[in-house]
Every structure is written in C-alpha cells, then in structure tokens.
Amino acid sequence: MRIGITGGIGSGKSFVCKHLAQRGIEVYDCDQAAKRLIRTETSIREALTALIGKDAYTADGDLNKAVVAQFLLASEDHRHAINAIVHPAVFNDFLASGIEWVESAILFECGLDRLTDVNIVVTAPEEVRIQRVMQRDHISREQALAWIGRQWPQQRLQELADYEIVNDGQADINEQINKIIQLCKKPF
C-alpha cells in the first residue's frame, strides 16, 4: 500500500514525517528527490537546458536557480513545461524506491495521488501556518501570505484526502498517527 502525505506550506508535513521516521517508517520526500534528480539525471538536465537555454545550469553543473525561477514565473505554460519534465522523473523514482509513504506539497495538483492508495492531509489554522513560515523562512507576514495564496486552499486538500492530521500545536500528533496507521492496516 502506498500512502501520500500532503498539506500547505507551514502545515507541518515535515514534522509529521519526522514522527513517522521515529517509528521506523521511511517517507519519500518529493522535494528532495526533485532536487537530486535535477542535479544528477542527464535526461532532465538536457530537457531543462533545451527548454530554458544553456544558462539553466551553471558551469559547475548546478541548477541556476535565478534563471530557472525567472523562466518559471514568466508564465503558467513555462511552469507546466518544467513540471512535465520533472514530475514524471520523480514519480518513477518514487515507484522504483519501494518506499510506501510519500510526502509532496502538491500531491493532488501534480497527480501523484494516482499512485497512492491512501492520502493524508496535514492541516493547521492559517495564523499558525503564517507564523511558522515567517519564523522558518525569516520573511514578512505579507510574503508568508503570498506563499500560502499560491497553493491550493487547505479546504480543497481536506476534501480530497482520505484522512487528516491536525497539527495546530494542541492536538496529539502521535495519537492521530497511531489511528491512521491502524486504519491503513485494515483491508480496503
């Protein structure tokens, strides 16, 4: 069984994944995998260079984040073109990993949920999320709100997910994880 974990910025997906790791449950991190694949996979490097131009990578072979960000933010078509290169590689890498749990901020948006049997959304009140993002990234409230506004609304994720973990700083995370693990062991 493959289990997806998602949630908006500042919801605490990584915090929940750390709790899972403490239980010996390995979680595939899509963000980290994408960064690794963009750096190491020749096919991705070639495709991004063909799409963006020779400046997509530095002379040292690192992704030129400023150039890619400028291209990415120029239009929705550009964003879709980059995603069409990176997402399938991440999906294939996840499937090849043999890991059952996967964390992705854009699980539903990118279609990764088609590869999972159960999906969990980690939620938190908006003000808690704003404060977490401001503190973690050392940014203003306006910048945090802008990041939150770029993502799907938390309510939409709740509607699409099978289970919810409330990470508001008060609810017992371990109790919620225990319940979900038990539910996931039951046959569907």
PDB file of C-alpha atoms in Angstrom, residues 4 32 38 43 55 63 66 99 122 129 157 163 182:
ATOM      1  CA  GLY A   4       0.593  10.043   0.368  1.00  0.00           C
ATOM      2  CA  GLN A  32      14.474  16.397  -2.051  1.00  0.00           C
ATOM      3  CA  ILE A  38      17.577  17.754 -11.421  1.00  0.00           C
ATOM      4  CA  SER A  43      17.910  13.411 -19.332  1.00  0.00           C
ATOM      5  CA  ASP A  55      22.100  29.184 -18.732  1.00  0.00           C
ATOM      6  CA  LEU A  63      20.905  24.347 -11.447  1.00  0.00           C
ATOM      7  CA  ALA A  66      17.730  32.509 -10.611  1.00  0.00           C
ATOM      8  CA  ILE A  99       9.097   3.199  -0.224  1.00  0.00           C
ATOM      9  CA  VAL A 122      -1.723  17.756   7.416  1.00  0.00           C
ATOM     10  CA  ARG A 129       0.851  28.481   9.327  1.00  0.00           C
ATOM     11  CA  LEU A 157      -6.957  19.352   0.202  1.00  0.00           C
ATOM     12  CA  TYR A 163      -7.507  11.300   6.415  1.00  0.00           C
ATOM     13  CA  GLN A 182      -4.169   1.242  12.277  1.00  0.00           C
TER      14      GLN A 182
END
